[in-house]
Coordinates of C-alpha atoms in Angstrom, one line a residue:
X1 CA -15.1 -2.7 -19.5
X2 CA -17.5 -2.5 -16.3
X3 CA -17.6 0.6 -14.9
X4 CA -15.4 1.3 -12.1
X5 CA -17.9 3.9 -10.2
X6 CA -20.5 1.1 -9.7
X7 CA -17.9 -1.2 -7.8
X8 CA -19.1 -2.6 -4.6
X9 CA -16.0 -2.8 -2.8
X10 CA -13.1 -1.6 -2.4
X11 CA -9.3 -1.7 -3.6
X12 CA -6.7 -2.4 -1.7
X13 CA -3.3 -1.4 -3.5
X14 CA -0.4 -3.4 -1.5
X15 CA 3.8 -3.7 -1.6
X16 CA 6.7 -2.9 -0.5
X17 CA 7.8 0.4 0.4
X18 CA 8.3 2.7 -2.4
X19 CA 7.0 0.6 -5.1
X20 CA 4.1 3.0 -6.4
X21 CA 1.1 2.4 -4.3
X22 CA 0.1 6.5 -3.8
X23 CA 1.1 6.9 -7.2
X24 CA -1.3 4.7 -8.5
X25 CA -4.0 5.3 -6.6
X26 CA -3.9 8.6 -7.5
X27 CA -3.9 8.0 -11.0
X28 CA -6.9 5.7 -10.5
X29 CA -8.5 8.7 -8.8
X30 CA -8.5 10.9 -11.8
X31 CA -9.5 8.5 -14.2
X32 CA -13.1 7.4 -11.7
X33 CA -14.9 8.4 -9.4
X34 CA -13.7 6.3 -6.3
X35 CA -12.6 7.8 -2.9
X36 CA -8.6 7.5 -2.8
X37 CA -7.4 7.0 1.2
X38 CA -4.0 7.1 2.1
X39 CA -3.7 5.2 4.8
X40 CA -0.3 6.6 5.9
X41 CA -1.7 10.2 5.8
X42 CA -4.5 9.1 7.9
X43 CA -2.6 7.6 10.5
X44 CA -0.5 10.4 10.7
X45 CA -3.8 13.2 10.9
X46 CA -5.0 11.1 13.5
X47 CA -1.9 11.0 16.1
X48 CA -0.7 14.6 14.8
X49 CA 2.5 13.4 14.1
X50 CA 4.8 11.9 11.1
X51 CA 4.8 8.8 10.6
X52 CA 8.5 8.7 11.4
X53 CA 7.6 10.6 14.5
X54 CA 4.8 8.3 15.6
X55 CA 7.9 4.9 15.1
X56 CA 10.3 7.0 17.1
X57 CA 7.9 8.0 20.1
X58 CA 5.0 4.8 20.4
X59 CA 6.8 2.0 18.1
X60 CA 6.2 0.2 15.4
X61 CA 3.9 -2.0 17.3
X62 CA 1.5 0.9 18.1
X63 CA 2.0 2.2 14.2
X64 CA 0.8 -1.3 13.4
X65 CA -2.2 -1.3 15.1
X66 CA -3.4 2.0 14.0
X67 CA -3.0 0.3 10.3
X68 CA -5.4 -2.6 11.9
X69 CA -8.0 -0.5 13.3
X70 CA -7.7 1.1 10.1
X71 CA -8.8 -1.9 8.0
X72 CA -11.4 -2.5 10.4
X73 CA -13.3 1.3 10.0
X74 CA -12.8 0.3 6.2
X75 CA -14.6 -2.5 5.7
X76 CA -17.9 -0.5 6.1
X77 CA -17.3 1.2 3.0
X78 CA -17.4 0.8 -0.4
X79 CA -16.0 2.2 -3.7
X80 CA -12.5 3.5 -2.3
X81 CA -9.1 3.1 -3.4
X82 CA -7.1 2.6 -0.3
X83 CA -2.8 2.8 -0.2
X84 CA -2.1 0.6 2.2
X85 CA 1.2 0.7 4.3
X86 CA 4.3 -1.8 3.2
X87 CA 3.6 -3.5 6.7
X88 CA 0.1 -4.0 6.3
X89 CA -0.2 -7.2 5.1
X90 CA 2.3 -8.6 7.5
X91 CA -0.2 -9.4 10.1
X92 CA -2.5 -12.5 9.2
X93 CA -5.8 -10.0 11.0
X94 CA -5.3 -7.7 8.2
X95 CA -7.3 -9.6 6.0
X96 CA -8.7 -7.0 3.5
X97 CA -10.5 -9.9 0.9
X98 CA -13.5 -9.6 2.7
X99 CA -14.1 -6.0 1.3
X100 CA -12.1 -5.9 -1.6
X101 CA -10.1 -7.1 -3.9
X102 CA -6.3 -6.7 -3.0
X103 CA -3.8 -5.6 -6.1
X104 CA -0.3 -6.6 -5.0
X105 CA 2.0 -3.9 -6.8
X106 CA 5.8 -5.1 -7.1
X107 CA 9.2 -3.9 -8.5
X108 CA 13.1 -5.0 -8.2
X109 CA 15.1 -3.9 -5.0
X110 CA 16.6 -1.1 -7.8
X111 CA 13.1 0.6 -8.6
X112 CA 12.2 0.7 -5.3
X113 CA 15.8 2.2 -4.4
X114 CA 15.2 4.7 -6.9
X115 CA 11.9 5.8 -5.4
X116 CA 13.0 5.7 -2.0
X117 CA 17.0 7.1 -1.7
X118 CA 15.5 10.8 -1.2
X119 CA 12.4 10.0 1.3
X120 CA 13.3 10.5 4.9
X121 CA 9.7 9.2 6.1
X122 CA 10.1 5.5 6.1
X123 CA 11.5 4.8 9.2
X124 CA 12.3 0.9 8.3
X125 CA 14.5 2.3 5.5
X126 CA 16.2 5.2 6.8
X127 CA 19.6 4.2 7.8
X128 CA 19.1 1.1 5.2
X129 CA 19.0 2.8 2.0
X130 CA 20.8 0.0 -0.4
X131 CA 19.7 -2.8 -2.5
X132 CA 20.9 -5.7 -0.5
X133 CA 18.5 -4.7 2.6
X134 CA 15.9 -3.3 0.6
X135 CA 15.7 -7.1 -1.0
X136 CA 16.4 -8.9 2.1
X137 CA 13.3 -7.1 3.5
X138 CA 11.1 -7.4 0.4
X139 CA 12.1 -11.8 0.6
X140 CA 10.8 -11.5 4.0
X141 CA 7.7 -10.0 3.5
X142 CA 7.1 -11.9 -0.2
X143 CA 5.1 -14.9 1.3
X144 CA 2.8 -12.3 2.9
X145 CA 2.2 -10.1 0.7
X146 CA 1.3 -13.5 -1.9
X147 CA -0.7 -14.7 0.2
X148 CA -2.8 -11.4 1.1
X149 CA -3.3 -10.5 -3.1
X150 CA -5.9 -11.4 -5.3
X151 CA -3.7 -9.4 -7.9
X152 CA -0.4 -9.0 -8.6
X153 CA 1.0 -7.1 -11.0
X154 CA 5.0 -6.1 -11.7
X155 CA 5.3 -1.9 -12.1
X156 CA 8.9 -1.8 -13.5
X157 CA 9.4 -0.4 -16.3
X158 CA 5.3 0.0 -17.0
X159 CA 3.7 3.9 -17.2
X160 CA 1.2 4.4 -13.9
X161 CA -1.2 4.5 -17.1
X162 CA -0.5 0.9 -18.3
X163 CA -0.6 -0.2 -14.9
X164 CA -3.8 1.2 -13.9
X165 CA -5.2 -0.3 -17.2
X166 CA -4.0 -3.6 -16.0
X167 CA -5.8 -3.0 -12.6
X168 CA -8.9 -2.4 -14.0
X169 CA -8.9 -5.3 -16.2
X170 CA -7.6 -7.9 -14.0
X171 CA -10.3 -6.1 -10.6
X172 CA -12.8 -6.9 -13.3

């Protein structure tokens, strides 16, 4: 198996809200020696504000271009692990192939339920918090998210271990 520290580019883990992402990229973390960037947790350095707080006072609109110009800073580096937002992918100028190869991560409308029922920092979800809108949501963002993966790989019922093994062997 090639050795993840000499990659040069970067991985972009992508999917719904809830689904693993930060999970897995953390895991990835401790097993090489790649930088891990939450991209939420940047944002939210940035503006000094939750991400919640940032929806509620600027908008979505002005979260979504803070994810944008983001990507852009990005693509100047190499050998990262970035968590991208659910959203991310939703805008056709997010196109993250150029510096990396995007791993779609996915689960059922129940997994991600499970993951998400006691967050209150995902604004979309908040007053949403059941599997019919949670899958509604996830149907409208499916074609996106497709299209924007070079990888896609289905989390439920795998360990973060297995799936980071999976990762590595399909990135390679």
């Amino acid at each position: 198996m090639k050795d993840l520290e000499k990659l040069d580019f970067n991985i972009f883990l992508i999917g719904f809200m809830g689904v693993g992402k930060s999970t897995v990229s953390k895991a990835l973390q401790r097993m090489f020696a790649m930088d891990v960037v939450e991209m939420d947790e940047i944002i939210a350095k940035r503006n000094g504000m939750s991400i919640s707080e940032i929806f509620e006072l600027h908008g979505e609109e002005y979260f979504r271009n803070e994810e944008t110009a983001f990507l852009r800073e990005s693509r100047e580096k190499k050998n990262m692990i970035v968590s991208c937002g659910g959203g991310v992918p939703m805008r056709q100028v997010n196109v993250m192939k150029k510096s990396g190869k995007v791993v779609l991560l996915t689960a059922n409308p129940e997994t991600i339920l499970e993951h998400v029922k006691h967050s209150h920092d995902r604004p979309l979800l908040e007053n949403n918090k059941n599997v019919d809108y949670i899958a509604e949501l996830m149907e409208k963002r499916r074609e996106a998210y497709e299209a924007a993966a070079d990888i896609v790989i289905a989390t439920d019922g795998k360990s973060v271990y297995d799936i980071c093994e999976e990762i590595i062997t399909k990135v390679n």
